[in-house]
Structures are given as structure tokens and as C-alpha cells.
Coordinates of C-alpha atoms in Angstrom, one line a residue:
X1105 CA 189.6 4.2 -24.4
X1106 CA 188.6 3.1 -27.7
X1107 CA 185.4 0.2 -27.7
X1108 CA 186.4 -3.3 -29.2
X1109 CA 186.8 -4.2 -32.3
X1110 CA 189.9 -2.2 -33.8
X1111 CA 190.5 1.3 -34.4
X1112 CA 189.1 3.6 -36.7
X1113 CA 190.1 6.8 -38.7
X1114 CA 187.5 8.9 -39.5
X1115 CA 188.0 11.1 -42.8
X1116 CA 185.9 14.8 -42.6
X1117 CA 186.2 16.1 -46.5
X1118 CA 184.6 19.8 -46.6
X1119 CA 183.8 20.7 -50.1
X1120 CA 182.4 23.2 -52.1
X1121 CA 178.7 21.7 -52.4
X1122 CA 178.7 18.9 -50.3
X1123 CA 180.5 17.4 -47.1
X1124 CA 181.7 13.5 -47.2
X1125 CA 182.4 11.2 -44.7
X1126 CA 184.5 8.1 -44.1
X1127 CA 185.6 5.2 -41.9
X1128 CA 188.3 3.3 -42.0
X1129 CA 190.5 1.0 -40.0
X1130 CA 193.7 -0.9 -40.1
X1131 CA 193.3 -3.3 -42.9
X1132 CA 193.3 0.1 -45.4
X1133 CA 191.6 -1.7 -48.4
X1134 CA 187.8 0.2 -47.9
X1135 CA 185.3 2.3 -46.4
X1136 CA 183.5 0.7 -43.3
X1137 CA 180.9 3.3 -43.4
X1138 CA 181.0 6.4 -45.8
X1139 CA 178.4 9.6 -46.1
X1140 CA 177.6 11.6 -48.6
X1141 CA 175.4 15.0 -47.9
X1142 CA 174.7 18.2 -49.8
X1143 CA 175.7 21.4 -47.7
X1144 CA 173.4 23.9 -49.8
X1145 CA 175.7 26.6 -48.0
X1146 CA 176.1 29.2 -50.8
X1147 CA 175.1 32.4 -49.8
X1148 CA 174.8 35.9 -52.1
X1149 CA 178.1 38.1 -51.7
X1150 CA 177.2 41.4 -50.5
X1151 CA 180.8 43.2 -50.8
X1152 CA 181.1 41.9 -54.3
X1153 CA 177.5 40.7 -55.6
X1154 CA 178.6 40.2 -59.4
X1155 CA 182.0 38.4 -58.9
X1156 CA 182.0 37.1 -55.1
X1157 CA 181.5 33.4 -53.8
X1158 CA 180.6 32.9 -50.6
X1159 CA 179.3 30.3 -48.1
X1160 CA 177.7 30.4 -45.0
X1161 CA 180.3 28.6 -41.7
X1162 CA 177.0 27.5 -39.7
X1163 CA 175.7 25.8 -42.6
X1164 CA 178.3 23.9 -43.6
X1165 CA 179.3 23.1 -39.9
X1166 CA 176.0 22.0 -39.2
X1167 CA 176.3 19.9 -42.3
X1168 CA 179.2 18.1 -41.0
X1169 CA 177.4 17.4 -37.6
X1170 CA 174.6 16.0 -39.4
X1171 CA 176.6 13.8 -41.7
X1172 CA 178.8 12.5 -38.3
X1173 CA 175.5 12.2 -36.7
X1174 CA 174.6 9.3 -39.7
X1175 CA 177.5 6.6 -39.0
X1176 CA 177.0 4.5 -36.3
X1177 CA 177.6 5.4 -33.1
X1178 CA 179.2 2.2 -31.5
X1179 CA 182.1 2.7 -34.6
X1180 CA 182.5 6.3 -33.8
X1181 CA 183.3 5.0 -30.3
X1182 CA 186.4 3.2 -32.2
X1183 CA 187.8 6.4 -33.7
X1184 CA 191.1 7.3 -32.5
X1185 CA 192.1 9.8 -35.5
X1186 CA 190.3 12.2 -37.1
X1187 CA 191.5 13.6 -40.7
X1188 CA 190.6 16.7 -41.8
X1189 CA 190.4 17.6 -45.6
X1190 CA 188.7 20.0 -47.8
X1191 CA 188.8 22.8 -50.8
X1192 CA 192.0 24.5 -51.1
X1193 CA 192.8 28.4 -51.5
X1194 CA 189.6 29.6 -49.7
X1195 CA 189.4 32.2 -46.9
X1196 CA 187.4 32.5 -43.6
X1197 CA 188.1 35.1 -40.6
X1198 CA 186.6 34.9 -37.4
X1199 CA 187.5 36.0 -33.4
X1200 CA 188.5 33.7 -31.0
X1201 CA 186.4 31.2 -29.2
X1202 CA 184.0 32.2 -32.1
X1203 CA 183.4 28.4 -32.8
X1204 CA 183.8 25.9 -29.9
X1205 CA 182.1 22.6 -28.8
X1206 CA 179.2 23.3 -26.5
X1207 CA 177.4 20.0 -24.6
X1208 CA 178.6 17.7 -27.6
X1209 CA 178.0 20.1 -30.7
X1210 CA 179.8 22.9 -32.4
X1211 CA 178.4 26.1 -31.8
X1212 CA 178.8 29.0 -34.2
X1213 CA 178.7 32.8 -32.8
X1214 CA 177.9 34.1 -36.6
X1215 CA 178.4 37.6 -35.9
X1216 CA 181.6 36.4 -35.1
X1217 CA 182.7 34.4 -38.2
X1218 CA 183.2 35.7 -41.6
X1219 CA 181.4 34.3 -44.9
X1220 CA 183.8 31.3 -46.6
X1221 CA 185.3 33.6 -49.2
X1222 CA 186.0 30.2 -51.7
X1223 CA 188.4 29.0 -54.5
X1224 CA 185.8 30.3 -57.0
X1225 CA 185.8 33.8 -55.6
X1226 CA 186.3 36.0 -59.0
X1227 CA 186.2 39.7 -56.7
X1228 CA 190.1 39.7 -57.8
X1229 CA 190.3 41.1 -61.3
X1230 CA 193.1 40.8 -63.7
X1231 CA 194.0 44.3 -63.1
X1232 CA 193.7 44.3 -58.9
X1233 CA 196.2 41.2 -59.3
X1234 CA 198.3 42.9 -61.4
X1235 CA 198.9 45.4 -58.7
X1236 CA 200.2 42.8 -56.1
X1237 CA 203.6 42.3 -55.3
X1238 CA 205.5 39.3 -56.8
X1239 CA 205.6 36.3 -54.9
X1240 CA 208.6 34.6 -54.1
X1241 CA 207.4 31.4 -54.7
X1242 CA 207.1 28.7 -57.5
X1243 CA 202.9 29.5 -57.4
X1244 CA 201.2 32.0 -59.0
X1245 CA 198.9 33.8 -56.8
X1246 CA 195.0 34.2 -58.6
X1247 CA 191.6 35.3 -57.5
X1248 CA 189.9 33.0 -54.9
X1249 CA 193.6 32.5 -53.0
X1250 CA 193.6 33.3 -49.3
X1251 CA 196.3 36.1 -49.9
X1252 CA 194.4 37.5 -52.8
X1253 CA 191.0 38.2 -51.5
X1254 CA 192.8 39.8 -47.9
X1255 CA 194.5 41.5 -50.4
X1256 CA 191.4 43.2 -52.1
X1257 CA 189.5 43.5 -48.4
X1258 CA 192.7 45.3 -47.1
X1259 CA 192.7 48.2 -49.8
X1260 CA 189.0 48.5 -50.2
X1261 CA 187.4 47.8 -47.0
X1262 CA 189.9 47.7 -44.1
X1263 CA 187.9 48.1 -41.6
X1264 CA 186.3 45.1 -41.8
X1265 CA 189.9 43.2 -41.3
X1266 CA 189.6 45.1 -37.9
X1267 CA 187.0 43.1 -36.4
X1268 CA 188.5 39.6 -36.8
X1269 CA 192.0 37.5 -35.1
X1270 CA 192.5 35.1 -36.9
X1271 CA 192.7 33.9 -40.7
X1272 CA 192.4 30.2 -42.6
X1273 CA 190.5 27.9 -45.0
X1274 CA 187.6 26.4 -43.9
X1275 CA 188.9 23.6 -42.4
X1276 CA 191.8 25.4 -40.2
X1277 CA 188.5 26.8 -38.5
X1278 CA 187.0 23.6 -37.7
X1279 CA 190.4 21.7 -36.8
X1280 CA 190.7 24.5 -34.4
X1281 CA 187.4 24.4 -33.0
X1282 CA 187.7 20.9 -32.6
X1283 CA 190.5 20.9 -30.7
X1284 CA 189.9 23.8 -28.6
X1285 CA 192.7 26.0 -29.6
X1286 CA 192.8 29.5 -30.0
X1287 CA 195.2 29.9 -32.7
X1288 CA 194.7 28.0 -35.9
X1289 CA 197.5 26.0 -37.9
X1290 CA 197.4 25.5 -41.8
X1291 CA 199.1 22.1 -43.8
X1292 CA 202.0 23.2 -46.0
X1293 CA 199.1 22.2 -49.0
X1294 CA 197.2 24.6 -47.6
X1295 CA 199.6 27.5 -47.4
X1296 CA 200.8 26.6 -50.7
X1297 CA 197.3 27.6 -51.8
X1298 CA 196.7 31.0 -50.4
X1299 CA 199.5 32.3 -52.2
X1300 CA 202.8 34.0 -51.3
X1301 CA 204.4 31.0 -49.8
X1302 CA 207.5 29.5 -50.3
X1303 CA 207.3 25.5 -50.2
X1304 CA 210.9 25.1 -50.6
X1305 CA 211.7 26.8 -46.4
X1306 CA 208.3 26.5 -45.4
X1307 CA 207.3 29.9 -44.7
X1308 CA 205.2 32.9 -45.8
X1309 CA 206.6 35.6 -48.0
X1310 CA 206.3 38.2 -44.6
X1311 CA 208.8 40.5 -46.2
X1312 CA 207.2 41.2 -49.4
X1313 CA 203.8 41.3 -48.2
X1314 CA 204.3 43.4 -45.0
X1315 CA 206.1 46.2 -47.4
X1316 CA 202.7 45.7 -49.7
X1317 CA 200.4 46.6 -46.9
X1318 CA 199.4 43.2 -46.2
X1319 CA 197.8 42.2 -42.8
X1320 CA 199.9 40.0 -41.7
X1321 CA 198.7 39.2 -38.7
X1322 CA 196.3 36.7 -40.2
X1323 CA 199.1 34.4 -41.4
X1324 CA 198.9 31.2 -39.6
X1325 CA 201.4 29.0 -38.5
X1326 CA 202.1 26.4 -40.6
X1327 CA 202.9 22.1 -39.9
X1328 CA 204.1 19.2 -41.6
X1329 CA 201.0 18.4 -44.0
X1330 CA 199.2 15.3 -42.5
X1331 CA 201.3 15.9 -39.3
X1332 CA 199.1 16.2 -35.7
X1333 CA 197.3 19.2 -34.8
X1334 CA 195.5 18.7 -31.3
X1335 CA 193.1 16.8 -29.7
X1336 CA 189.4 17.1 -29.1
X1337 CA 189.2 19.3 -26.0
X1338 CA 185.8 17.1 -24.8
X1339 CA 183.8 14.4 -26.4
X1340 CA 181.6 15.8 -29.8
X1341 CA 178.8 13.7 -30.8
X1342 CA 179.7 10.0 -30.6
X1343 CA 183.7 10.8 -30.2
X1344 CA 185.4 10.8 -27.2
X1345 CA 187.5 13.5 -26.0
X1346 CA 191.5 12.6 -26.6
X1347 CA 190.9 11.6 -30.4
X1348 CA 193.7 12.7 -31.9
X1349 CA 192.7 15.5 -35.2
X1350 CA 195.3 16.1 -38.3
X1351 CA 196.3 19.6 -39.1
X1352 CA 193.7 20.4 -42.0
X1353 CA 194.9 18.9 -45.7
X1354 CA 194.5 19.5 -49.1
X1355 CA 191.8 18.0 -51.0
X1356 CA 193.8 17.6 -53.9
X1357 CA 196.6 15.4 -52.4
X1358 CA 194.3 13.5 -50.7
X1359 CA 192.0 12.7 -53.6
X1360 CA 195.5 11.8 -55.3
X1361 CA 196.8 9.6 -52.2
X1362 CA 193.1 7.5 -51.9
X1363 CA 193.9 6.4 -56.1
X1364 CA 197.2 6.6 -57.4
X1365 CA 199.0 3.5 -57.5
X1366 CA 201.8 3.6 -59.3
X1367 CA 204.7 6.6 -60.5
X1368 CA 203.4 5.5 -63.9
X1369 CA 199.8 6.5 -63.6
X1370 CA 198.1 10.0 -63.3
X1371 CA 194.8 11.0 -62.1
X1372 CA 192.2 12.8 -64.6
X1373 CA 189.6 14.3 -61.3
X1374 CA 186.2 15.8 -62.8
X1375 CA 184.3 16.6 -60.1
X1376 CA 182.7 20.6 -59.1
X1377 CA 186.2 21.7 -60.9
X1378 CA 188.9 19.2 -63.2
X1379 CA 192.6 18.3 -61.8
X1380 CA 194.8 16.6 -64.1
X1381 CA 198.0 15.5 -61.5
X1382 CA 200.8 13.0 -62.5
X1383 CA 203.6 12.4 -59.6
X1384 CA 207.1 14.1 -59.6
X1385 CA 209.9 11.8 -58.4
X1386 CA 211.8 12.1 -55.2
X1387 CA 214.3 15.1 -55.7
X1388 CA 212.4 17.0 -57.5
X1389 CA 212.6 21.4 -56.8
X1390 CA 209.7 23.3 -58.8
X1391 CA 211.2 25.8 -60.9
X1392 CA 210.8 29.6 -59.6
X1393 CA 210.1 30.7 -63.1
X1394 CA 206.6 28.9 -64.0
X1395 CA 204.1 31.5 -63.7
X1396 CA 202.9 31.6 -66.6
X1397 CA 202.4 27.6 -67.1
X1398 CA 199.6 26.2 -66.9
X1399 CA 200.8 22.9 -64.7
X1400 CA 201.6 24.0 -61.5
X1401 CA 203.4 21.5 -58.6
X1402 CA 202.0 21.6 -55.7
X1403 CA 202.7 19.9 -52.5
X1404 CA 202.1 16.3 -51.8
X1405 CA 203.2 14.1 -48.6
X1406 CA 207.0 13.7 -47.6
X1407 CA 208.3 16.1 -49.2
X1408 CA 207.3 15.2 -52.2
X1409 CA 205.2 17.1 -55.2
X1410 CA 202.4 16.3 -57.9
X1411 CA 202.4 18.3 -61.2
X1412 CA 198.6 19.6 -61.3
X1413 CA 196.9 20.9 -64.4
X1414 CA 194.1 22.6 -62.0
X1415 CA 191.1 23.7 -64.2
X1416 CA 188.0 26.2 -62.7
X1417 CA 186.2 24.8 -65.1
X1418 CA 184.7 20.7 -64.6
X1419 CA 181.3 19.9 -64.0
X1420 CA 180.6 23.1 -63.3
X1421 CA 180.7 24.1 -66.4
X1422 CA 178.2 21.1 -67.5
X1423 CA 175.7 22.6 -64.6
X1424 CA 175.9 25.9 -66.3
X1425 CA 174.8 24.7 -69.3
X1426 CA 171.8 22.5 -68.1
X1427 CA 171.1 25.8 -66.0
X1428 CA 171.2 28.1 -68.8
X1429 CA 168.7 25.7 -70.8
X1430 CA 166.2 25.4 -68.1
X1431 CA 166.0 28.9 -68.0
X1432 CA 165.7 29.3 -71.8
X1433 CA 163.0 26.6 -71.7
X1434 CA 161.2 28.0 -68.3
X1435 CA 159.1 31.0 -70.0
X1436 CA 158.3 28.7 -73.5
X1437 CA 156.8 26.2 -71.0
X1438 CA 153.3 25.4 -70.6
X1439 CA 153.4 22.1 -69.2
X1440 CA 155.8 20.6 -66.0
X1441 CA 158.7 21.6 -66.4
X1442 CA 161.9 19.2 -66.1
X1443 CA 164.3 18.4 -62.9
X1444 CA 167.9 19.7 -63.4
X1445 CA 168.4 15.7 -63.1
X1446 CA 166.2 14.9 -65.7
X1447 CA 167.1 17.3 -68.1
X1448 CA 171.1 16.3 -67.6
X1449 CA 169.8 12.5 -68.2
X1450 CA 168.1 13.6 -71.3
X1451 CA 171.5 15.4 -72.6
X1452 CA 173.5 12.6 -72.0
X1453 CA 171.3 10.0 -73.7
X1454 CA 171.3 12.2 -76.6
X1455 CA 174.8 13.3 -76.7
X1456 CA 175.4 9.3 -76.6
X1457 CA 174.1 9.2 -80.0
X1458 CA 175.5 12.2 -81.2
X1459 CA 178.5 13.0 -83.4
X1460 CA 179.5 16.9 -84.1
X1461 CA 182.3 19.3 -85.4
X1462 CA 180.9 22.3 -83.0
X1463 CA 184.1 23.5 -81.0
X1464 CA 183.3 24.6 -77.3
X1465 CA 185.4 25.9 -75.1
X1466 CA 183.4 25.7 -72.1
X1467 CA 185.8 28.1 -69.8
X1468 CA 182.4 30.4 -67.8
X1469 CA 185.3 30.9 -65.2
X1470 CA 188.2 31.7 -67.0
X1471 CA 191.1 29.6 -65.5
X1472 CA 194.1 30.8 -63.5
X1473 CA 196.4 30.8 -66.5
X1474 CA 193.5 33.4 -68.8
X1475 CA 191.7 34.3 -66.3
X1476 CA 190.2 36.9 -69.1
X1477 CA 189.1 34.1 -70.8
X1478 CA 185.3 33.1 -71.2
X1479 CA 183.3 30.5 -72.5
X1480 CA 182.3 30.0 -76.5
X1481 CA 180.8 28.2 -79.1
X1482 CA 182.5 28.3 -82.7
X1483 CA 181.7 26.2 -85.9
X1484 CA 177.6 26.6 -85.4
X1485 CA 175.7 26.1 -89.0
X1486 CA 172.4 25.5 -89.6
X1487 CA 173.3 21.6 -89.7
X1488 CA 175.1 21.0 -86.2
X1489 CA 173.2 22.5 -83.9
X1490 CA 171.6 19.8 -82.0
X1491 CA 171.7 19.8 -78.1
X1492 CA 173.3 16.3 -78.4
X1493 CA 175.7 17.2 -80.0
X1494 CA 176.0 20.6 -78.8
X1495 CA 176.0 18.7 -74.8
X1496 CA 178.9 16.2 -76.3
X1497 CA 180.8 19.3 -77.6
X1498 CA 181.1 20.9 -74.2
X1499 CA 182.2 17.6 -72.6
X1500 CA 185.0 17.2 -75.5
X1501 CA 185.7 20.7 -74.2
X1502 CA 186.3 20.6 -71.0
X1503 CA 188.6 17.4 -71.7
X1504 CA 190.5 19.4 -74.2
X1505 CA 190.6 22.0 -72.1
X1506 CA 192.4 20.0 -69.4
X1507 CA 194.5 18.5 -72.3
X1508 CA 195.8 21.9 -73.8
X1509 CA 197.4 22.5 -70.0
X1510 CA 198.6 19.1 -69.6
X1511 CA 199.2 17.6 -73.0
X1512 CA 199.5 13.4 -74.0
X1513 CA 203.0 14.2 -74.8
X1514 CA 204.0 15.7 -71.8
X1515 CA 202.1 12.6 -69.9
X1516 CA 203.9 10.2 -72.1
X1517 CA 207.8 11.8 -71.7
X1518 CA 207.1 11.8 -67.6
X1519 CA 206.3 7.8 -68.0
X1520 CA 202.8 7.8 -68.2
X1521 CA 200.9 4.4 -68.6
X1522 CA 197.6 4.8 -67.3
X1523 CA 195.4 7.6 -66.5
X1524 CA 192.8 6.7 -63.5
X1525 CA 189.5 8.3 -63.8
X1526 CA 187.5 9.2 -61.1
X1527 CA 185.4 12.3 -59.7
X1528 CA 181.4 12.7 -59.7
X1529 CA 181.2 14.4 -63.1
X1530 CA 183.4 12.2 -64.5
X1531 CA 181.7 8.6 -63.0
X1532 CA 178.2 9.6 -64.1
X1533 CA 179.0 10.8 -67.3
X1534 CA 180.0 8.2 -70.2
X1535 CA 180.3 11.1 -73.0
X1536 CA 182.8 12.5 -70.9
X1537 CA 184.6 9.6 -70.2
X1538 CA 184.6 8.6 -74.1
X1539 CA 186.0 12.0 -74.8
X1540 CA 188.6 11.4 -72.1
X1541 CA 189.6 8.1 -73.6
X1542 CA 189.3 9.6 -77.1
X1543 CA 191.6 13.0 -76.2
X1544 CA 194.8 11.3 -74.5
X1545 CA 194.6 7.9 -76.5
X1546 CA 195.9 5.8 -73.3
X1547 CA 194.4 3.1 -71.0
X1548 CA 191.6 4.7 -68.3
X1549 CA 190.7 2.5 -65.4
X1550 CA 187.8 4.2 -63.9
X1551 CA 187.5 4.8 -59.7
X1552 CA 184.6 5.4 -58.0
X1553 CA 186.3 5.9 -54.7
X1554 CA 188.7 8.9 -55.9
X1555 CA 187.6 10.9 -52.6
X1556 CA 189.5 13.1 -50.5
X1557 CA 188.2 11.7 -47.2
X1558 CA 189.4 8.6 -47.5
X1559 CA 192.8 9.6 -48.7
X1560 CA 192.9 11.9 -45.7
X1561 CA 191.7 8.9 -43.5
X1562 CA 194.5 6.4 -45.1
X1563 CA 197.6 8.8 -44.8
X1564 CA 196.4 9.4 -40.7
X1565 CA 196.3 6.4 -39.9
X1566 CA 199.4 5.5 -41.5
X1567 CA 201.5 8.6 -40.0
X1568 CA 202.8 7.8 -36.7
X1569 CA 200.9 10.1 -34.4

């Protein structure tokens, strides 16, 4: 039984570099508690050291068990649901029973679990995708997607396949560990963003990818998105055995769920990557044909979809740069040398100030749509090339680079009014968020709260399970 005091939803939100927490209850309107902690889980690929992007399971588990282990234990006690969300398209194999609870705690058997092969895995070239079979679905498959990277470790190291039982993000693992069960289930999100799946019947492409070669095998079953997956099979931490735990979602939708209002706003998301995402109305069937657009629909809650302009490049791309100066500045040094804080401080300030005609388009990872495509600098003379303005340049860029796949106009003819901003990159950075306001020439409320575990939180406790 739950203790006094009403019950709570607790929101698990696995990300790339960091894992956030939060509480909610039946009143809706905010966090009771909410934690935020870096996972520092990226690890060096060794099957594809130039282009892979990899994390380590334990890590980020442990991460998670940590950050659980911060909220206060006589709320925990009040959780009845547990919602699970995290980043999209990523791969993780492992044997059964390889992650379980143990005396209270996960426990990972390493040797057991593969790396996280993530959403910014680039071990997919242009070329290897271009030897795939077509999907029959309204998605394009890319490098990072679940289907692409077994694709590539299927045809060039097989036998590594062998060892494993089961396939599924990130968070499929932990829902199943959770919950005891040896066979994972994956959110129709989810599914969507592996690749090869068709949203309209709700199944994998077996047909077309068992005449390709492809292990199927490691396709999981697939639920309602939101929808129940299990229980805990005996009490972790501070929650009791019996909570109730959601079949793994989407971070996307559930960043979109925790701020979206109204059908006539969208959501401009800059956080580790960018997500533009405007609401499509009831009724509406993605068209088979849109490949080659840069807007793709992917799947929201009842049925429903969210047209997503989904850029690899957000903050990111902003880190890169700080990174690249510190390591231009490191070896001209003779004094202390900066933080990576500092020194992204000092750009803002001066990009603040700054005006400049320098054009970059700050693409390092390509995007889905070029995925050729790198990053540049054009217009440099002698006069224009401050760091200010050079720092305000590649936030204008990665703004414009969200607005060339998801233009004003076509936010205007879908009945567009407001755009909410929220994300990290986006909330700490004002240049950005001039540049935002400057680019799509519409009203910007700005959200601090835009975060997928609280969305996740919110729809459980709303669904009737």
C-alpha cells in the first residue's frame, strides 16, 4: 500500500548526458521533487572508433539509482506509477536475466550487456544505407536507428549478434529489468524510431527485412505508447514492489506532452540536439512518400502524430565550438586556463554585443536529411571575424538551420500562433533565443520545465492503468 498523503508518479527520463527525475501527483500543475544528474557514461567505440557512439549500461544505470536515491524516501513510498522515457532510435543487446534487481538495487552482469549504440551513432555511412532495403514505412531509416546499426553489425561482425537474446533502446532494458520480465516490450514511439516500422498497423517490416538478412529475432514486441508494461517484481530502493511501470516512451512526445498547450502552438526544443514539432490534427495519415523531407511525423499519444523537424545538430554543436577553442587556446596558454563554463559565459556576453554578416552553418553531424553535409563558415574578411560575432553566427545557424527544415510559412498555413521555447541550450542562452525570436518573427513564451520526465509522469498518471 501506498503511505498517506496522495499518490505519486514518478517520471525516469534517460538521456544522452544526463538522467532527470520527477514527482508528481494528482493535482498535475508541478514537480513535487525533480533531479537533475550528469551520467558521464560515454565510452570510446572500439568496432567503429572514428564514427561510433557509445555509452556504458552500468553507468548510466547506476546514474539512475543514484538520482532515485536523492528524492525523499517517505514520497517514494507514495509512488504507484512509474514512467519511463528517454532518447529515441538507440540500440542496446544483452542476454536474459543480464540486468535484474538484487537486495533493492539493479545489478548489471556487463559481460552480458552490450554498449548503448546511441542516436548519434554515425558507423552507418551514406553508402552502407544506401544498400538497405526500402522500408515500408512513412520514416526514413538513418544512421544511429536501432535497425540500422543491427544492420551494419549483422554484415560486418555477425558473430557478435550471436551472443545476445534480446534487442531495445535503453530504456526497454531497464523497463524490463524493472519489472522482472525476460522479454522486453518497445512504445510504438519507440519502434517508430528504430526504423522499418509501419505506424499505420503497428508492426515491424518482418518481410522486407527477413529477405535482407536481418536478425530478426531481436525485434521486440511492441504496446500502446504510454500503455502498462509490468510491475516491479520486488521493492527497488525506496519503491515498493507492485508499482505499476509504463512501457518505455519517447522523449520527444513526452517533452511535447509536459508544454504544448494549444493546436495553435509548436515547440522550438534546443537541448543536446534541436526539435522543431507543431501538432497534426485528429485524422491525420503521414504520407508514404516523405523521405526525402526534412519534417518527419512521428507518433504521439492516441493515435495521434506531431510533425518534427528533428535536427543532430543543437547545443551540441555550440559545445563543439567552445571545445574546439579551448583546444586552440590550450598550447598558446601560459597562465590558467578557462572552464568550458567560463569560456561559454564569456562567448555569450560577447556575442550579446555583437552584430555580424558571417554565415554558419553549424551542421558537425550532418542531419538525417544531408547526412553528407558538414559544418562551415562563409563570409569571413578581415573585418568580421570577432568571436562574438563569430559565437552569435553559429547560434543564428543552428536556428536557421531548424528553420530551413521547418520554415515560418509552413508554421503559419498549419495555424501557428505561438512558438514555446524551452530546452537547456535554449534557456541559458539569450543569443539564441534572440535569434529564435528574430528567425520565425512570432510570439515565444519561454518554458523552463520542457522535460520529458514530467510529460512521461503527467500522461501515466492520467492513462487508466
Amino acid at each position: 500500500m501506498a503511505s498517506s498523503g496522495g499518490d505519486l508518479c514518478l517520471g525516469i527520463d534517460i538521456g544522452t548526458t544526463s538522467v532527470k527525475l520527477s514527482l508528481i501527483g494528482q493535482d498535475d500543475t508541478q514537480a513535487h521533487e525533480q533531479i537533475l544528474k550528469s551520467s558521464d557514461s560515454v565510452m570510446p567505440s572500439i568496432s567503429a572508433p572514428k564514427s561510433g557512439s557509445e555509452q556504458n549500461i552500468w553507468l548510466l544505470f547506476q546514474t539512475i539509482q543514484e538520482s532515485v536515491n536523492k528524492l525523499d524516501a517517505l514520497k517514494l513510498k507514495r509512488v504507484t506509477k512509474i514512467a519511463v522515457t528517454g532518447q529515441m532510435h538507440g540500440c542496446v543487446l544483452w542476454k536474459a536475466k543480464s540486468v535484474r534487481i538484487t537486495e533493492g538495487k539493479l545489478t548489471v552482469s556487463s559481460n552480458d550487456v552490450s554498449p548503448l549504440f546511441n542516436w548519434q551513432d554515425g558507423r552507418c555511412s551514406s553508402d552502407f544505407l544506401a544498400t538497405l532495403p526500402k522500408p515500408k514505412s512513412h520514416l526514413r531509416i538513418a544512421t544511429g536507428h536501432g535497425c540500422a546499426t543491427l544492420f551494419w553489425w549483422s554484415r560486418n561482425y555477425p558473430g557478435y549478434l550471436e551472443q545476445f537474446d534480446y534487442a531495445g533502446t535503453v530504456m526497454d532494458l531497464f523497463v524490463s529489468a524493472l519489472c522482472g520480465q525476460d522479454e522486453p516490450v518497445m512504445s510504438v514511439q519507440n519502434a517508430a524510431s528504430w526504423g522499418y516500422f509501419d505506424c499505420e498497423s503497428s508492426t515491424w517490416n518482418k518481410e522486407i527485412l527477413s529477405e535482407a538478412g536481418f536478425p530478426i529475432r531481436f525485434l521486440p514486441k511492441v504496446k500502446e505508447s504510454g500503455s502498462l508494461a509490468g510491475s516491479l517484481q520486488s521493492f527497488w530502493l525506496d519503491l515498493q514492489s507492485g508499482t505499476k511501470v509504463s512501457v518505455a516512451m519517447g522523449d520527444l512526445a513526452c517533452s511535447v506532452y509536459s508544454v504544448l498547450q494549444t493546436p495553435t502552438d509548436a515547440a522550438m526544443n534546443v537541448g543536446t540536439s534541436a526539435q522543431l514539432v507543431r501538432g497534426m490534427p485528429d485524422g491525420f495519415v503521414p504520407p508514404m512518400d516523405s523521405h526525402t523531407s526534412p519534417v518527419e511525423y512521428f507518433p504521439y499519444f492516441d493515435n495521434r502524430y506531431l510533425a518534427v523537424a528533428a535536427a543532430l545538430n543543437g547545443g551540441n554543436a555550440l559545445s563543439t565550438f567552445v571545445d574546439m577553442l579551448m583546444q586552440w587556446f590550450s598550447p598558446l596558454s601560459t597562465g590558467v586556463i578557462p572552464t568550458k563554463d567560463e569560456v561559454y559565459k564569456k562567448l555569450t556576453n560577447l556575442a550579446n554585443k555583437a552584430e555580424t554578416d558571417l554565415v554558419v552553418d553549424p551542421v558537425f553531424l550532418g542531419e538525417r536529411h544531408r547526412q553528407d553535409d558538414r559544418a562551415s563558415i562563409f563570409n569571413i574578411r578581415p573585418d568580421n571575424a570577432d568571436l562574438g560575432g563569430l559565437f552569435r553566427a553559429f547560434c543564428r545557424g543552428i536556428i536557421q538551420n531548424m528553420a530551413s527544415m521547418m520554415p515560418r510559412e509552413e508554421l503559419k498555413s498549419g495555424s501557428v500562433q505561438r512558438i514555446v521555447g524551452c530546452g537547456s541550450a535554449l534557456n541559458r542562452n539569450p543569443v539564441l533565443k534572440e535569434e529564435l525570436e528574430r528567425c520565425f518573427e512570432l510570439p515565444v513564451m519561454y518554458r523552463e520545465d520542457c522535460d520529458a520526465c514530467f510529460g512521461a509522469a503527467l500522461y501515466a498518471l492520467r492513462a487508466d492503468w
